[in-house]
Amino acid sequence: MKLWGGRFTKETNQLAHNFNASLPFDRKFYSQDIDGSIAHVTMLAKQGILTDAEKEQIIAGLTSIKEDITNGTLEFNETSEDIHSFVEENLIDRVGDVGKKLHTGRSRNDQVALDMRLYTRDEVLAVDELLKELLTALLTIMKEHTETYMPGFTHLQKAQPVTLAHHVGAYFEMFKRDRSRLSDIYKRMNYCPLGSGALAGTTYPLDRNYTASLLGFDGPTLNSMDGVSDRDYLIEFLSALSTIMMHLSRFSEEVIIWNSNEYRFVELDDAYSTGSSIMPQKKNPDIAELVRGKTGRVYGALFSLLTTMKGLPLAYNKDMQEDKELTFDAIDTAKGCIVLFTGMIASTTFRKDVMEESAKKGFTNATDAADYLVNHGVPFRDAHGIVGQLVLYCIDKNIALDDMTLEEFQAVSPVFQSDIYEAISLKTCVEKRLTIGAPGKAVMDQVIAIYDAYLAE
Ligand code: ARG
């Protein structure tokens, strides 16, 4: 049955119907659609547009439809155009003519705008909750590894020693910002478009503030043309999801590098890795690679919607129906990636010995050797040159700075004394870095306490 058959004399072409229909995907928000209708009807009765008896009948019908869809006794068909028609048709079947009053003072344009907002509003919270679980897992790793020394990198070359807590802490900051982006988006999107009508509001005396408050919004949207055609909140959400994926992808890339035969910084848990069908020795970081790979898919959704929206005149256009599948897919993809990444990282074993050895081998203490000379009165530029010579010498002999004898040090600069070994030990190099944000254990412990308090909020 069509909601709009009156003006037509011919049946819709079957392919045109299929092309136009959104029920195959907008069924995803059947529960939000029904909640919105219940709020709408409640408001219509409060305003005297429906009687209380009519309201009760409609709500009973809607509630039974929702239950039956949820428990699988009411199945979706191929003939209804969209979830809105499907629910209305079933309502009329169940409660008779009174069901025909449901759509009073409403259009599918403001209805779909509402449904999508209700659906994504819940998803913003769900993604936030998953990020919180990820942050909890990261903080556990940080607490265990404030004295696990490893090379910090620039240009993927060993640069200066840091700790694993410090490295993981960088990701803590990123995902913490992601959460704050989500909460900003939530605040901006939390206005109710219902009552915008097709585009120009309605002549019925609707109480939009009331409907908005019934549905947990901060208020009604203030321009009906914008109310039915705004998809900014989806673009913001997809952008936030893209940023989350970008962060997960960078971290995945590091896990993949750390898991390589050359690095061996980590041992992935068997439960989160896979083997090869032909090479028996393989244990592959598939989860990390898939997270990295799926990032492109989420970016694609963002670009797709930005492109769909860029040429649309006010107000509603059917193009906007294209917002659904890609947004649903991006949300489900990002949620899956956060969950899997959390499980993978929480079960990973970090090889403290290998990381520390790698930091030693990579001249990550060269800056500290130069600082030692500076503390003994050598100008920094000269100190840089002296340590450069030492590094060249060590590369030639395939040893670390720490492995040089005092005579070898002094052959290049007599300023070096026996306390140089203490000054360039990994522990000293890290522990001396005590400005807030640096890897030294004392400041790292302070930051961890701040993160603990943040997660307890
Ligand atoms: N399925 C439509 C969508 O997703 C619902 C709105 C239909 N409105 C209309 N004027 N045809 O956008």
mmCIF file of C-alpha atoms in Angstrom, residues 44-183:
data_model
loop_
_atom_site.group_PDB
_atom_site.id
_atom_site.type_symbol
_atom_site.label_atom_id
_atom_site.label_comp_id
_atom_site.label_asym_id
_atom_site.label_seq_id
_atom_site.Cartn_x
_atom_site.Cartn_y
_atom_site.Cartn_z
ATOM 1 C CA LEU A 44 -1.221 15.695 19.527
ATOM 2 C CA ALA A 45 -3.527 14.532 22.341
ATOM 3 C CA LYS A 46 -2.153 17.075 24.803
ATOM 4 C CA GLN A 47 -2.927 19.768 22.228
ATOM 5 C CA GLY A 48 -6.460 18.487 21.716
ATOM 6 C CA ILE A 49 -5.738 17.457 18.120
ATOM 7 C CA LEU A 50 -6.458 13.816 19.008
ATOM 8 C CA THR A 51 -8.665 12.560 21.832
ATOM 9 C CA ASP A 52 -7.130 10.634 24.687
ATOM 10 C CA ALA A 53 -8.939 7.497 23.535
ATOM 11 C CA GLU A 54 -7.485 7.834 20.045
ATOM 12 C CA LYS A 55 -4.051 8.391 21.522
ATOM 13 C CA GLU A 56 -4.348 5.242 23.675
ATOM 14 C CA GLN A 57 -5.446 3.114 20.722
ATOM 15 C CA ILE A 58 -2.640 4.361 18.495
ATOM 16 C CA ILE A 59 -0.001 3.914 21.190
ATOM 17 C CA ALA A 60 -1.213 0.387 21.959
ATOM 18 C CA GLY A 61 -0.972 -0.456 18.245
ATOM 19 C CA LEU A 62 2.483 1.079 17.900
ATOM 20 C CA THR A 63 3.726 -0.689 21.015
ATOM 21 C CA SER A 64 2.531 -4.063 19.764
ATOM 22 C CA ILE A 65 4.176 -3.458 16.376
ATOM 23 C CA LYS A 66 7.449 -2.638 18.083
ATOM 24 C CA GLU A 67 7.272 -5.780 20.216
ATOM 25 C CA ASP A 68 6.422 -7.963 17.248
ATOM 26 C CA ILE A 69 9.264 -6.614 15.119
ATOM 27 C CA THR A 70 11.661 -7.100 18.016
ATOM 28 C CA ASN A 71 10.628 -10.684 18.700
ATOM 29 C CA GLY A 72 10.487 -11.544 15.007
ATOM 30 C CA THR A 73 6.759 -12.253 14.658
ATOM 31 C CA LEU A 74 6.245 -9.252 12.386
ATOM 32 C CA GLU A 75 8.493 -9.550 9.345
ATOM 33 C CA PHE A 76 9.418 -6.785 6.940
ATOM 34 C CA ASN A 77 7.943 -7.033 3.460
ATOM 35 C CA GLU A 78 9.158 -5.981 0.038
ATOM 36 C CA THR A 79 6.166 -3.853 -0.802
ATOM 37 C CA SER A 80 6.424 -1.032 1.744
ATOM 38 C CA GLU A 81 8.453 1.921 0.597
ATOM 39 C CA ASP A 82 10.174 2.678 3.875
ATOM 40 C CA ILE A 83 10.006 2.039 7.607
ATOM 41 C CA HIS A 84 7.583 4.946 8.054
ATOM 42 C CA SER A 85 5.063 3.469 5.592
ATOM 43 C CA PHE A 86 5.595 -0.023 6.973
ATOM 44 C CA VAL A 87 4.724 1.032 10.514
ATOM 45 C CA GLU A 88 1.762 3.163 9.431
ATOM 46 C CA GLU A 89 0.327 0.398 7.219
ATOM 47 C CA ASN A 90 0.619 -2.117 10.024
ATOM 48 C CA LEU A 91 -0.905 0.314 12.487
ATOM 49 C CA ILE A 92 -3.961 0.796 10.287
ATOM 50 C CA ASP A 93 -4.222 -2.998 9.913
ATOM 51 C CA ARG A 94 -4.199 -3.399 13.659
ATOM 52 C CA VAL A 95 -6.242 -0.474 14.987
ATOM 53 C CA GLY A 96 -8.325 0.495 11.969
ATOM 54 C CA ASP A 97 -9.198 4.012 10.846
ATOM 55 C CA VAL A 98 -7.881 5.739 13.934
ATOM 56 C CA GLY A 99 -4.422 4.688 12.754
ATOM 57 C CA LYS A 100 -4.870 7.022 9.803
ATOM 58 C CA LYS A 101 -4.613 9.952 12.219
ATOM 59 C CA LEU A 102 -1.027 9.170 13.223
ATOM 60 C CA HIS A 103 0.504 11.286 10.483
ATOM 61 C CA THR A 104 -1.423 14.451 11.384
ATOM 62 C CA GLY A 105 0.888 17.474 11.390
ATOM 63 C CA ARG A 106 3.865 15.445 10.296
ATOM 64 C CA SER A 107 5.779 14.640 7.102
ATOM 65 C CA ARG A 108 8.169 11.809 6.398
ATOM 66 C CA ASN A 109 10.741 14.549 5.939
ATOM 67 C CA ASP A 110 10.731 15.611 9.586
ATOM 68 C CA GLN A 111 10.028 12.030 10.627
ATOM 69 C CA VAL A 112 13.144 10.651 8.957
ATOM 70 C CA ALA A 113 15.181 13.593 10.210
ATOM 71 C CA LEU A 114 14.042 12.683 13.714
ATOM 72 C CA ASP A 115 14.615 8.920 13.359
ATOM 73 C CA MET A 116 18.139 9.326 12.081
ATOM 74 C CA ARG A 117 18.977 11.757 14.845
ATOM 75 C CA LEU A 118 17.573 9.450 17.510
ATOM 76 C CA TYR A 119 19.475 6.510 16.055
ATOM 77 C CA THR A 120 22.817 8.270 15.701
ATOM 78 C CA ARG A 121 22.443 9.999 19.061
ATOM 79 C CA ASP A 122 22.448 6.557 20.733
ATOM 80 C CA GLU A 123 25.356 5.481 18.581
ATOM 81 C CA VAL A 124 27.421 8.515 19.615
ATOM 82 C CA LEU A 125 27.026 7.308 23.209
ATOM 83 C CA ALA A 126 27.766 3.699 22.271
ATOM 84 C CA VAL A 127 30.990 4.661 20.489
ATOM 85 C CA ASP A 128 31.962 6.803 23.462
ATOM 86 C CA GLU A 129 31.463 3.845 25.812
ATOM 87 C CA LEU A 130 33.678 1.627 23.639
ATOM 88 C CA LEU A 131 36.369 4.289 23.579
ATOM 89 C CA LYS A 132 36.216 4.416 27.341
ATOM 90 C CA GLU A 133 36.858 0.669 27.475
ATOM 91 C CA LEU A 134 39.790 1.086 25.125
ATOM 92 C CA LEU A 135 41.204 3.853 27.328
ATOM 93 C CA THR A 136 40.829 1.624 30.384
ATOM 94 C CA ALA A 137 42.856 -1.090 28.636
ATOM 95 C CA LEU A 138 45.521 1.439 27.618
ATOM 96 C CA LEU A 139 45.798 2.795 31.139
ATOM 97 C CA THR A 140 46.357 -0.720 32.482
ATOM 98 C CA ILE A 141 49.266 -1.132 30.064
ATOM 99 C CA MET A 142 50.642 2.268 31.041
ATOM 100 C CA LYS A 143 50.618 1.441 34.738
ATOM 101 C CA GLU A 144 52.596 -1.762 34.127
ATOM 102 C CA HIS A 145 55.179 -0.142 31.913
ATOM 103 C CA THR A 146 56.384 3.123 33.398
ATOM 104 C CA GLU A 147 59.861 1.599 33.520
ATOM 105 C CA THR A 148 59.816 -0.339 30.282
ATOM 106 C CA TYR A 149 62.396 1.509 28.207
ATOM 107 C CA MET A 150 62.097 1.577 24.459
ATOM 108 C CA PRO A 151 63.286 3.726 21.595
ATOM 109 C CA GLY A 152 61.148 6.709 20.710
ATOM 110 C CA PHE A 153 61.218 7.313 16.951
ATOM 111 C CA THR A 154 61.270 10.165 14.491
ATOM 112 C CA HIS A 155 61.336 9.327 10.764
ATOM 113 C CA LEU A 156 60.957 5.727 11.984
ATOM 114 C CA GLN A 157 64.564 6.046 13.147
ATOM 115 C CA LYS A 158 65.474 5.546 16.757
ATOM 116 C CA ALA A 159 65.630 8.984 18.345
ATOM 117 C CA GLN A 160 65.557 9.180 22.145
ATOM 118 C CA PRO A 161 64.578 6.665 24.787
ATOM 119 C CA VAL A 162 61.044 6.755 26.138
ATOM 120 C CA THR A 163 58.944 4.235 28.026
ATOM 121 C CA LEU A 164 56.118 2.084 26.776
ATOM 122 C CA ALA A 165 53.838 3.967 29.190
ATOM 123 C CA HIS A 166 54.807 7.208 27.481
ATOM 124 C CA HIS A 167 54.280 5.797 23.989
ATOM 125 C CA VAL A 168 50.881 4.293 24.822
ATOM 126 C CA GLY A 169 50.020 7.507 26.676
ATOM 127 C CA ALA A 170 50.195 9.382 23.361
ATOM 128 C CA TYR A 171 47.303 7.231 22.146
ATOM 129 C CA PHE A 172 45.473 7.777 25.406
ATOM 130 C CA GLU A 173 45.520 11.498 24.611
ATOM 131 C CA MET A 174 44.229 10.897 21.073
ATOM 132 C CA PHE A 175 41.292 8.734 22.120
ATOM 133 C CA LYS A 176 40.515 11.105 24.957
ATOM 134 C CA ARG A 177 40.212 13.940 22.428
ATOM 135 C CA ASP A 178 38.015 11.686 20.292
ATOM 136 C CA ARG A 179 35.651 11.306 23.216
ATOM 137 C CA SER A 180 35.462 15.033 23.733
ATOM 138 C CA ARG A 181 34.691 15.478 20.029
ATOM 139 C CA LEU A 182 31.786 13.053 20.432
ATOM 140 C CA SER A 183 30.414 14.945 23.384
#
